[in-house]
PDB file of C-alpha atoms in Angstrom:
ATOM      1  CA  MET O  13     129.630 113.939  85.643  1.00  0.00           C
ATOM      2  CA  TRP O  14     130.532 110.839  87.685  1.00  0.00           C
ATOM      3  CA  LYS O  15     131.174 112.948  90.778  1.00  0.00           C
ATOM      4  CA  ASN O  16     127.664 114.362  90.423  1.00  0.00           C
ATOM      5  CA  ILE O  17     126.101 110.918  90.031  1.00  0.00           C
ATOM      6  CA  ILE O  18     127.979 109.544  93.044  1.00  0.00           C
ATOM      7  CA  ALA O  19     127.039 112.611  95.130  1.00  0.00           C
ATOM      8  CA  ILE O  20     123.378 112.222  94.157  1.00  0.00           C
ATOM      9  CA  ALA O  21     123.448 108.512  95.020  1.00  0.00           C
ATOM     10  CA  ILE O  22     124.988 109.152  98.450  1.00  0.00           C
ATOM     11  CA  GLY O  23     122.643 112.075  99.152  1.00  0.00           C
ATOM     12  CA  SER O  24     119.630 110.055  98.030  1.00  0.00           C
ATOM     13  CA  ALA O  25     120.568 107.154 100.285  1.00  0.00           C
ATOM     14  CA  MET O  26     120.915 109.524 103.235  1.00  0.00           C
ATOM     15  CA  GLY O  27     117.660 111.376 102.508  1.00  0.00           C
ATOM     16  CA  THR O  28     115.682 108.203 101.953  1.00  0.00           C
ATOM     17  CA  SER O  29     117.091 106.636 105.118  1.00  0.00           C
ATOM     18  CA  LEU O  30     116.156 109.734 107.126  1.00  0.00           C
ATOM     19  CA  ARG O  31     112.647 109.688 105.672  1.00  0.00           C
ATOM     20  CA  TYR O  32     112.251 106.000 106.492  1.00  0.00           C
ATOM     21  CA  TYR O  33     113.470 106.500 110.069  1.00  0.00           C
ATOM     22  CA  LEU O  34     111.205 109.500 110.621  1.00  0.00           C
ATOM     23  CA  ASN O  35     108.222 107.536 109.348  1.00  0.00           C
ATOM     24  CA  LEU O  36     109.065 104.625 111.652  1.00  0.00           C
ATOM     25  CA  VAL O  37     109.229 106.786 114.773  1.00  0.00           C
ATOM     26  CA  THR O  38     105.977 108.610 113.960  1.00  0.00           C
ATOM     27  CA  LEU O  39     103.846 105.642 112.862  1.00  0.00           C
ATOM     28  CA  THR O  40     102.093 105.355 116.218  1.00  0.00           C
ATOM     29  CA  THR O  41     100.521 108.817 115.961  1.00  0.00           C
ATOM     30  CA  GLY O  42      97.903 107.697 113.442  1.00  0.00           C
ATOM     31  CA  TYR O  43      98.520 110.865 111.418  1.00  0.00           C
ATOM     32  CA  PRO O  44     101.107 111.484 108.698  1.00  0.00           C
ATOM     33  CA  ILE O  45     103.226 113.588 111.055  1.00  0.00           C
ATOM     34  CA  GLY O  46     106.410 112.194 109.523  1.00  0.00           C
ATOM     35  CA  THR O  47     105.281 113.207 106.049  1.00  0.00           C
ATOM     36  CA  ILE O  48     104.355 116.700 107.201  1.00  0.00           C
ATOM     37  CA  VAL O  49     107.750 117.113 108.875  1.00  0.00           C
ATOM     38  CA  GLU O  50     109.515 115.715 105.804  1.00  0.00           C
ATOM     39  CA  ASN O  51     107.694 117.965 103.354  1.00  0.00           C
ATOM     40  CA  LEU O  52     107.967 121.159 105.377  1.00  0.00           C
ATOM     41  CA  GLY O  53     111.512 120.443 106.546  1.00  0.00           C
ATOM     42  CA  GLY O  54     112.678 119.400 103.092  1.00  0.00           C
ATOM     43  CA  SER O  55     111.134 122.531 101.590  1.00  0.00           C
ATOM     44  CA  MET O  56     112.935 124.686 104.132  1.00  0.00           C
ATOM     45  CA  VAL O  57     116.281 122.944 103.546  1.00  0.00           C
ATOM     46  CA  LEU O  58     116.030 123.055  99.740  1.00  0.00           C
ATOM     47  CA  GLY O  59     114.963 126.710  99.826  1.00  0.00           C
ATOM     48  CA  PHE O  60     117.891 127.490 102.090  1.00  0.00           C
ATOM     49  CA  LEU O  61     120.338 125.589  99.900  1.00  0.00           C
ATOM     50  CA  THR O  62     119.018 127.205  96.723  1.00  0.00           C
ATOM     51  CA  GLY O  63     119.383 130.677  98.189  1.00  0.00           C
ATOM     52  CA  TRP O  64     122.765 129.821  99.626  1.00  0.00           C
ATOM     53  CA  PHE O  65     124.154 128.325  96.429  1.00  0.00           C
ATOM     54  CA  ILE O  66     123.053 131.386  94.427  1.00  0.00           C
ATOM     55  CA  ILE O  67     125.240 133.534  96.673  1.00  0.00           C
ATOM     56  CA  LYS O  68     128.102 131.103  97.263  1.00  0.00           C
ATOM     57  CA  ILE O  69     129.822 129.533  94.298  1.00  0.00           C
ATOM     58  CA  SER O  70     130.154 125.859  95.179  1.00  0.00           C
ATOM     59  CA  ARG O  71     131.189 122.690  93.501  1.00  0.00           C
ATOM     60  CA  GLU O  72     128.466 121.239  91.301  1.00  0.00           C
ATOM     61  CA  TRP O  73     128.667 117.814  92.956  1.00  0.00           C
ATOM     62  CA  LEU O  74     127.916 119.418  96.325  1.00  0.00           C
ATOM     63  CA  LYS O  75     124.889 121.273  94.948  1.00  0.00           C
ATOM     64  CA  VAL O  76     123.369 118.215  93.303  1.00  0.00           C
ATOM     65  CA  GLY O  77     124.333 115.919  96.165  1.00  0.00           C
ATOM     66  CA  LEU O  78     122.500 118.027  98.732  1.00  0.00           C
ATOM     67  CA  GLY O  79     119.672 119.330  96.537  1.00  0.00           C
ATOM     68  CA  VAL O  80     118.757 116.535  94.145  1.00  0.00           C
ATOM     69  CA  GLY O  81     120.149 113.766  96.347  1.00  0.00           C
ATOM     70  CA  LEU O  82     119.483 114.552 100.001  1.00  0.00           C
ATOM     71  CA  CYS O  83     116.361 116.716  99.613  1.00  0.00           C
ATOM     72  CA  GLY O  84     115.042 114.657  96.716  1.00  0.00           C
ATOM     73  CA  GLY O  85     115.515 111.465  98.702  1.00  0.00           C
ATOM     74  CA  PHE O  86     113.987 113.004 101.809  1.00  0.00           C
ATOM     75  CA  THR O  87     110.956 114.476 100.085  1.00  0.00           C
ATOM     76  CA  THR O  88     109.555 115.447  96.729  1.00  0.00           C
ATOM     77  CA  MET O  89     107.522 118.235  98.272  1.00  0.00           C
ATOM     78  CA  SER O  90     110.660 120.326  98.714  1.00  0.00           C
ATOM     79  CA  THR O  91     111.081 120.656  94.968  1.00  0.00           C
ATOM     80  CA  LEU O  92     107.421 121.575  94.464  1.00  0.00           C
ATOM     81  CA  ALA O  93     107.650 124.283  97.120  1.00  0.00           C
ATOM     82  CA  SER O  94     110.968 125.644  95.872  1.00  0.00           C
ATOM     83  CA  ASP O  95     109.787 125.740  92.258  1.00  0.00           C
ATOM     84  CA  SER O  96     106.569 127.488  93.303  1.00  0.00           C
ATOM     85  CA  VAL O  97     108.521 130.204  95.127  1.00  0.00           C
ATOM     86  CA  PHE O  98     110.865 130.614  92.159  1.00  0.00           C
ATOM     87  CA  LEU O  99     107.924 130.984  89.754  1.00  0.00           C
ATOM     88  CA  PHE O 100     106.265 133.478  92.079  1.00  0.00           C
ATOM     89  CA  LEU O 101     109.382 135.604  92.609  1.00  0.00           C
ATOM     90  CA  GLU O 102     110.991 135.355  89.180  1.00  0.00           C
ATOM     91  CA  HIS O 103     107.960 135.171  86.887  1.00  0.00           C
ATOM     92  CA  THR O 104     104.337 135.857  87.748  1.00  0.00           C
ATOM     93  CA  TRP O 105     102.110 134.911  90.661  1.00  0.00           C
ATOM     94  CA  TRP O 106      99.527 133.262  88.397  1.00  0.00           C
ATOM     95  CA  LEU O 107     102.120 130.911  86.894  1.00  0.00           C
ATOM     96  CA  SER O 108     103.030 129.819  90.399  1.00  0.00           C
ATOM     97  CA  VAL O 109      99.352 129.230  91.240  1.00  0.00           C
ATOM     98  CA  VAL O 110      98.811 127.207  88.060  1.00  0.00           C
ATOM     99  CA  TYR O 111     101.922 125.141  88.822  1.00  0.00           C
ATOM    100  CA  ILE O 112     100.701 124.406  92.355  1.00  0.00           C
ATOM    101  CA  LEU O 113      97.188 123.518  91.215  1.00  0.00           C
ATOM    102  CA  VAL O 114      98.415 121.263  88.423  1.00  0.00           C
ATOM    103  CA  SER O 115     101.001 119.579  90.676  1.00  0.00           C
ATOM    104  CA  VAL O 116      98.706 118.988  93.630  1.00  0.00           C
ATOM    105  CA  GLY O 117      95.555 118.306  91.609  1.00  0.00           C
ATOM    106  CA  GLY O 118      97.460 116.094  89.195  1.00  0.00           C
ATOM    107  CA  GLY O 119      99.093 114.236  92.080  1.00  0.00           C
ATOM    108  CA  ILE O 120      95.722 113.560  93.672  1.00  0.00           C
ATOM    109  CA  MET O 121      94.243 112.424  90.359  1.00  0.00           C
ATOM    110  CA  CYS O 122      97.204 110.133  89.664  1.00  0.00           C
ATOM    111  CA  ALA O 123      96.892 108.661  93.160  1.00  0.00           C
ATOM    112  CA  LEU O 124      93.194 108.040  92.571  1.00  0.00           C
ATOM    113  CA  VAL O 125      93.753 106.460  89.153  1.00  0.00           C
ATOM    114  CA  GLY O 126      96.615 104.359  90.530  1.00  0.00           C
ATOM    115  CA  TYR O 127      94.461 103.253  93.454  1.00  0.00           C
ATOM    116  CA  ILE O 128      91.622 102.224  91.149  1.00  0.00           C
ATOM    117  CA  LEU O 129      93.991 100.397  88.768  1.00  0.00           C
ATOM    118  CA  GLY O 130      95.693  98.684  91.701  1.00  0.00           C
ATOM    119  CA  GLN O 131      92.355  97.438  92.993  1.00  0.00           C
ATOM    120  CA  LYS O 132      91.384  96.135  89.554  1.00  0.00           C
ATOM    121  CA  VAL O 133      94.675  94.297  89.096  1.00  0.00           C
ATOM    122  CA  GLY O 134      94.460  92.953  92.652  1.00  0.00           C
ATOM    123  CA  LYS O 135      90.941  91.668  92.090  1.00  0.00           C
ATOM    124  CA  ARG O 136      92.019  89.944  88.869  1.00  0.00           C
ATOM    125  CA  GLN O 137      94.761  88.203  90.818  1.00  0.00           C
ATOM    126  CA  GLY O 138      92.321  87.099  93.502  1.00  0.00           C
ATOM    127  CA  PHE O 139      93.212  89.727  96.134  1.00  0.00           C
ATOM    128  CA  LYS O 140      90.286  90.550  98.404  1.00  0.00           C
ATOM    129  CA  GLY O 141      91.064  93.921  99.952  1.00  0.00           C
ATOM    130  CA  VAL O 142      88.769  96.651 101.189  1.00  0.00           C
ATOM    131  CA  GLN O 143      85.462  96.463  99.351  1.00  0.00           C
ATOM    132  CA  GLN O 144      83.613  99.609  98.251  1.00  0.00           C
ATOM    133  CA  GLU O 145      79.929  99.694  99.187  1.00  0.00           C
TER     134      GLU O 145
END
């Protein structure tokens, strides 16, 4: 168990550092290019690792270190994409569609609710940010 936790911690630190660096070098574009690269790249890497680990018996700490740690630290989109493919291939297409809609729609709704709550708390504390007309 401790090997797994240490592997996840190291992988997470690496993935998060890569994500941070990629965001820094793409900030000047004005578009979330770094995020797009992270999400698509992380999805590709996690899909590859998942397929690879199914075929190749590996140590558990390596699986969780690269999957949960590195890919999880680099992006959360990779898990959404990988789970969607798994649901589509191993269960039914409609379950995959529902999962995607709930994940994306729920994520957008949570972001909206969090944004609204953040503005309310900020206003109570005297923060004067962007005003809605």
